[in-house]
Coordinates of C-alpha atoms in Angstrom, one line a residue:
X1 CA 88.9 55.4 21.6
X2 CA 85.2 56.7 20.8
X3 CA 82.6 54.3 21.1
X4 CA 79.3 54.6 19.7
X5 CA 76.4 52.3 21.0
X6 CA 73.6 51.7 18.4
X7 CA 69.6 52.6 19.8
X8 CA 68.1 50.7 19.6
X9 CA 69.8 47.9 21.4
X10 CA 69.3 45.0 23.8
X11 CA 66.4 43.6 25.4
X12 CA 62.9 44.0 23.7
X13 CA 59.2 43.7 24.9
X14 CA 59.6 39.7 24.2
X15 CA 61.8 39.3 26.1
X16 CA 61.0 41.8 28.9
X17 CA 57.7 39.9 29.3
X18 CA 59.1 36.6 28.9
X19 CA 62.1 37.2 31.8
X20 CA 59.5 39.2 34.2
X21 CA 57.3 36.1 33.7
X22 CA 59.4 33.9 35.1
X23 CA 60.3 37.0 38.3
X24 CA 56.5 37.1 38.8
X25 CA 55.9 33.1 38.9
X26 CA 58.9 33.2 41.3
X27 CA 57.1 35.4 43.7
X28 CA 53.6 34.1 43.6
X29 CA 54.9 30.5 43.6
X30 CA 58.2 30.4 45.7
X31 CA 61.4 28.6 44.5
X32 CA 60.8 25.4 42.1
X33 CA 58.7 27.2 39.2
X34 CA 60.4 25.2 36.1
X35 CA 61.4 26.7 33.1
X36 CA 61.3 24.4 29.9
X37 CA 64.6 25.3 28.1
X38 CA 66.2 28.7 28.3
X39 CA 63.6 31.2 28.6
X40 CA 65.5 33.9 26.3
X41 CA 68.9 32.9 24.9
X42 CA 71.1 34.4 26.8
X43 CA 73.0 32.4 29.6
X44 CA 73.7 35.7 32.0
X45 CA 69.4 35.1 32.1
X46 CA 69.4 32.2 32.5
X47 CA 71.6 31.9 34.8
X48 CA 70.1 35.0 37.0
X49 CA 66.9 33.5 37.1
X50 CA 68.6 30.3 38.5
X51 CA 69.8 32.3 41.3
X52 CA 66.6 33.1 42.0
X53 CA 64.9 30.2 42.0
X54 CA 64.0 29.2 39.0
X55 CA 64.7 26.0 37.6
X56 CA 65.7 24.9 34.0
X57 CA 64.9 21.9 31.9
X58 CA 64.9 20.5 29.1
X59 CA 61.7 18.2 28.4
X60 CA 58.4 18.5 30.6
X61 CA 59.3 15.0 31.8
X62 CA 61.7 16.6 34.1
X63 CA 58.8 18.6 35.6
X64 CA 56.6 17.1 39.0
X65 CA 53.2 16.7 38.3
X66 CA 51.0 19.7 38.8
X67 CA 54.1 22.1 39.5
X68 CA 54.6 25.6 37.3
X69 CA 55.9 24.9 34.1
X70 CA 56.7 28.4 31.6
X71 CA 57.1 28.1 28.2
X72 CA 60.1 30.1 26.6
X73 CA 59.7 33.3 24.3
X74 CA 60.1 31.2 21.3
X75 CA 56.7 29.3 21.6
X76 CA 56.3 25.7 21.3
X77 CA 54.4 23.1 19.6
X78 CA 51.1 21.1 20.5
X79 CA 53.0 18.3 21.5
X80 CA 54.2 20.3 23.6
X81 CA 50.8 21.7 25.2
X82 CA 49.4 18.8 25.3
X83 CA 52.1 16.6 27.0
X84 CA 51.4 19.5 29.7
X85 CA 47.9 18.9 30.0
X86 CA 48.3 15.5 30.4
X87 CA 50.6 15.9 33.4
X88 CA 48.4 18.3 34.9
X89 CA 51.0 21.4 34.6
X90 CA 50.2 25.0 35.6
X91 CA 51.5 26.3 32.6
X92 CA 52.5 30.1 32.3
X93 CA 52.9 31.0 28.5
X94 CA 55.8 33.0 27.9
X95 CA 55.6 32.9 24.4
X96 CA 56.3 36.4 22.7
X97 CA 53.4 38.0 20.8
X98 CA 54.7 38.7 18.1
X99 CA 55.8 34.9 17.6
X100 CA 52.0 33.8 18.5
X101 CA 51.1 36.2 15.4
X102 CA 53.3 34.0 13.5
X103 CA 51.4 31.0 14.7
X104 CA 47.4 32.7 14.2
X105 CA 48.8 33.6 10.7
X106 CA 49.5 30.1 9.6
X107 CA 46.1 29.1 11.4
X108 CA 44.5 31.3 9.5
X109 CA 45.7 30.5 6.2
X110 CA 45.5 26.9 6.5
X111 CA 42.2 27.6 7.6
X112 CA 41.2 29.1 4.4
X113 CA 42.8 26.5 2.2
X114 CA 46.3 27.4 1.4
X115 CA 49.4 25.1 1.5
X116 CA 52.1 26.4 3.4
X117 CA 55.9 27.6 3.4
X118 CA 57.6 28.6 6.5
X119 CA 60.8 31.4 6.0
X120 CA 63.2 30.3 9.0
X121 CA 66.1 28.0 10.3
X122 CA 65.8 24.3 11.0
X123 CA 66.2 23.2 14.4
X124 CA 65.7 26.7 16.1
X125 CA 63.0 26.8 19.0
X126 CA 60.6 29.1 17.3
X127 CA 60.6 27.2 13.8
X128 CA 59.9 24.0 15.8
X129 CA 57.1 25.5 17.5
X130 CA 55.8 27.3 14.4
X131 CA 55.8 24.1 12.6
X132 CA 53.4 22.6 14.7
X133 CA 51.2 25.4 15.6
X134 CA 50.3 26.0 11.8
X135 CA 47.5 23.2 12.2
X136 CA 48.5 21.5 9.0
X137 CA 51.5 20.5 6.8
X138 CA 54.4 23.0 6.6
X139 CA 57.3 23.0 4.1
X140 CA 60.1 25.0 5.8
X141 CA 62.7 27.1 3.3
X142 CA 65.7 28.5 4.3
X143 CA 67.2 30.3 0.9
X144 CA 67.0 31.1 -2.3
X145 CA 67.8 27.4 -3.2
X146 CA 65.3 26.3 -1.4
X147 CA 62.8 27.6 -3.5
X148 CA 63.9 26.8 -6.2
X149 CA 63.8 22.8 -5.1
X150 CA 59.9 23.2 -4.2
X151 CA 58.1 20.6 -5.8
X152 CA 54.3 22.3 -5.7
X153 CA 52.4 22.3 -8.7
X154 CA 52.4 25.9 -10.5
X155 CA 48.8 26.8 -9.8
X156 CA 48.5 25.4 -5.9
X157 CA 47.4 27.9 -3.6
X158 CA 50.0 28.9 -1.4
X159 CA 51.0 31.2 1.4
X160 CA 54.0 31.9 3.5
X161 CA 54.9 33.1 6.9
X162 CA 58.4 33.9 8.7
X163 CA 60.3 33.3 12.0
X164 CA 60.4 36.8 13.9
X165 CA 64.3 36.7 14.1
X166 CA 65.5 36.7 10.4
X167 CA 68.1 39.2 8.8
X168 CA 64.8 41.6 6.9
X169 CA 67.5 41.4 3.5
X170 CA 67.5 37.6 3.2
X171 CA 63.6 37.6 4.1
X172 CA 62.8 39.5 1.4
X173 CA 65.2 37.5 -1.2
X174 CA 63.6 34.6 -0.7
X175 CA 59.9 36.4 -0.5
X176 CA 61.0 37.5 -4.0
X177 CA 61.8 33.9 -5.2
X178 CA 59.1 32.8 -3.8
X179 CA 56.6 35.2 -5.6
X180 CA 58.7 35.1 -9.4
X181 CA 57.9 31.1 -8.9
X182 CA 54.4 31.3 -7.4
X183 CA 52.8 35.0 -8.5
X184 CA 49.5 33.5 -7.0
X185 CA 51.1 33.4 -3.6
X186 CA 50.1 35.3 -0.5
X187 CA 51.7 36.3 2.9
X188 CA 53.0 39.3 5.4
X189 CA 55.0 42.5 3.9
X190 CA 58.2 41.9 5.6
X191 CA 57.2 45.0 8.0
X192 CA 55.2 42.2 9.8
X193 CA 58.5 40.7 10.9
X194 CA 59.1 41.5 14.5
X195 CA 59.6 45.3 15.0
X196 CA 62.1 45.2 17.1
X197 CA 64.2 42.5 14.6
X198 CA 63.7 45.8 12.6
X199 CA 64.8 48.0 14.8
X200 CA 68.2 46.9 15.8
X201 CA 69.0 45.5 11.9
X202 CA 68.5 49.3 10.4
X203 CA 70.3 50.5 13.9
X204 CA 73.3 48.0 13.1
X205 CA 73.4 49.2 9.2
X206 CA 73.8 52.3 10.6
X207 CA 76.2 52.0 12.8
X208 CA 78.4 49.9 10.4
X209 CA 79.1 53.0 8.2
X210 CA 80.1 55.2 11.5
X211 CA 82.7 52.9 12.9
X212 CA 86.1 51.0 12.5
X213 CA 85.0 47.4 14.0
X214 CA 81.2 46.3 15.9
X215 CA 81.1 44.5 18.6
X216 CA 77.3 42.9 18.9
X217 CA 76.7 41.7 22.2
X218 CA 74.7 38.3 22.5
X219 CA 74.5 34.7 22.9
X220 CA 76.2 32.2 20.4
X221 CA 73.0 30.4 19.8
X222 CA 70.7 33.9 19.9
X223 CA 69.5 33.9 15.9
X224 CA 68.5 37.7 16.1
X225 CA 72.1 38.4 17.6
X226 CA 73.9 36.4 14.7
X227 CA 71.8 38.5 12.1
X228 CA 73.3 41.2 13.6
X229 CA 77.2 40.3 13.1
X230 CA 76.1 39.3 9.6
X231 CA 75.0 42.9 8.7
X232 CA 77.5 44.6 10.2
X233 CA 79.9 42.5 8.4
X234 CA 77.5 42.9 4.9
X235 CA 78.7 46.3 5.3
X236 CA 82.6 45.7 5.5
X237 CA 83.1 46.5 9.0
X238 CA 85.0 43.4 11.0
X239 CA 82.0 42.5 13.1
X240 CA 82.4 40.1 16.4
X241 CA 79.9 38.6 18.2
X242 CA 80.8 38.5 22.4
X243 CA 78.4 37.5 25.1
X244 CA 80.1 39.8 27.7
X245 CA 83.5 41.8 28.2
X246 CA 85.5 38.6 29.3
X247 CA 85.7 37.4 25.5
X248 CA 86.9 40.9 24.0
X249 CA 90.4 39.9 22.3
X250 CA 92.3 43.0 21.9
X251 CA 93.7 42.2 19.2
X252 CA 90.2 43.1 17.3
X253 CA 90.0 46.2 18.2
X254 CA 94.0 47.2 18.8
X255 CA 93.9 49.6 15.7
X256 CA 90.1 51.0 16.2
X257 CA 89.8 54.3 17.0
X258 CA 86.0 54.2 16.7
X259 CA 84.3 51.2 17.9
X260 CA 80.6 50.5 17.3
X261 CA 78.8 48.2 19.9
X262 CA 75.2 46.8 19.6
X263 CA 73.2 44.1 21.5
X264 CA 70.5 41.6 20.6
X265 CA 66.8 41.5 21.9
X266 CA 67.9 39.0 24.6
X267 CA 71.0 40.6 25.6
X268 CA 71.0 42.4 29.0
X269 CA 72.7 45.9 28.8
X270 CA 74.5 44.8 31.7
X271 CA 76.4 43.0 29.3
X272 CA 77.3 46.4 27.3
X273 CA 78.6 48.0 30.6
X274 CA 80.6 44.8 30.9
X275 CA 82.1 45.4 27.1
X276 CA 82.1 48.9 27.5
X277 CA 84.3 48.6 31.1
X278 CA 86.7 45.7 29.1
X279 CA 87.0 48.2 26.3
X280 CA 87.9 50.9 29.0
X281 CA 90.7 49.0 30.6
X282 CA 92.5 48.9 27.1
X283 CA 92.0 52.7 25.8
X284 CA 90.1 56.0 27.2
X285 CA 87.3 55.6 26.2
X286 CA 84.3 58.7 25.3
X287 CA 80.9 56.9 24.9
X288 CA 78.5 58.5 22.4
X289 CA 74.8 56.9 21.5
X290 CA 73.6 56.8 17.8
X291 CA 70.5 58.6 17.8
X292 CA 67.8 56.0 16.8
X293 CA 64.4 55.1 17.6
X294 CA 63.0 54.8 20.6
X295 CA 60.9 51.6 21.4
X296 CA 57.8 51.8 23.6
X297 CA 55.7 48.4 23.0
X298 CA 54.9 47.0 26.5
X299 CA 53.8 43.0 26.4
X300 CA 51.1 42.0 29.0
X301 CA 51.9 38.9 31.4
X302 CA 50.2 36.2 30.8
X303 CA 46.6 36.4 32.8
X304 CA 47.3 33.9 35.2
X305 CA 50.1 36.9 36.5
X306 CA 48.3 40.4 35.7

């Protein structure tokens, strides 16, 4: 069996900053630096920071007065903040930069008098977050559909912004709905969306036209790991999505002779070694990579850390 890995894969500079974060808090803090809800979403994360110390929650309640609270990658809203404040938490911001673009963009245009439309999915982290940190109403569309069922008058100034994590193909549809409705509107080229959401979707197209079946490693609840599956299957490939080699089924890949395996931004490559290896005791395996490009953005910690 060849396998092919796609490159770019796995962790980004979000989530790099947003895991060492937590490691640095650890070591200038001790044991008991709290964590409100999963920093990245991946559980073998989470679940190594817990071994070190860190604990998870859920709401701030859960937090001690005064003690180290981080904020996930996704960002969260003022609520949020300010609850902190109020309890007197040392809070370390987590919250990936690209995502806090999101959130200055939507300042910015509410600032200057637009109404606003958010791209994402309802209920995840970042949406919820973005929602709030926009400063002033937001309408949140999901589809095509959505648009369509927009009630703003024809001439009302409006802009849009998107969640970091969104499959660049359905961006752009609904961009395009958007802007054949409201030709006045304004917003970000879809390049603004998060380069490394970029990165690993082009990777992933690619790799779906090399292969027999893709395995993308990541989280169930890990939005940039579902777009992922999705392309790959866009492209007629059966397409899985598996948090680690444990949940391989043979049966997917029994007739493959060319498997294709990717990761999302908040999957560790551990977890491809760990798929690769399950892969391994099935078939020899020869592992190739996909020649690709090669990310070098590095994330500052928060200043509290540097």
């Amino acid at each position: 069996m060849r396998i092919i890995l796609a490159q770019p894969r796995s962790f980004c500079a979000g989530v790099v900053r947003a895991i060492d974060t937590v490691e640095h808090a650890l070591q200038r803090h001790g044991p008991q630096v709290y964590v409100r809800h999963e920093i990245v979403h991946n559980k073998h994360v989470v679940d190594k920071l817990k071994a070190q110390g860190a604990v998870f929650v859920e709401e701030l309640a859960e937090i001690p007065t005064h003690a180290v609270a981080v904020f996930s990658a996704h960002g969260v809203s003022r609520d949020v903040e300010a609850e902190a404040a109020e309890r007197g938490l040392r809070v370390l911001d987590a919250t990936c930069p690209l995502v806090t673009k999101v959130h200055e963009q939507g300042r910015r245009y509410a600032a200057q008098g637009y109404s606003l439309i958010l791209i994402g999915h309802a209920g995840h982290p970042e949406v919820i977050g973005t929602l709030s940190q926009a400063c002033a109403p937001v309408v949140l569309v999901q589809s095509v559909g959505d648009v369509e069922a927009l009630t703003f008058p024809a001439d009302t100034p409006l802009a849009y912004i998107t969640q970091t994590t969104l499959s660049l193909d359905d961006t752009r549809n609904v961009i395009d709905a958007l802007q054949a409705r409201y030709p006045q509107i304004v917003g970000p080229d879809t390049r603004d969306i998060c380069y490394a959401t970029q990165n690993r979707q082009a990777a992933v197209r690619e790799l779906s036209r090399l292969v027999d079946v893709v395995l993308v490693v990541g989280a169930s609840n890990s939005s940039n790991s579902a777009r992922l599956r999705e392309i790959a299957a866009q492209g007629g490939v059966p397409s899985y999505l598996i948090s680690d080699g444990s949940e391989l089924a043979r049966d997917w890949v029994c007739d493959a002779k060319v498997v294709g395996i990717t990761a999302g931004a908040s999957a560790p490559e551990a977890m491809v070694e760990d798929v690769i290896a399950a892969l391994g005791r099935l078939a020899n395996v020869e592992v190739t990579t996909l020649p690709g490009r090669e990310e070098r953005v590095v994330f500052r910690l928060p200043s509290d850390l540097s």
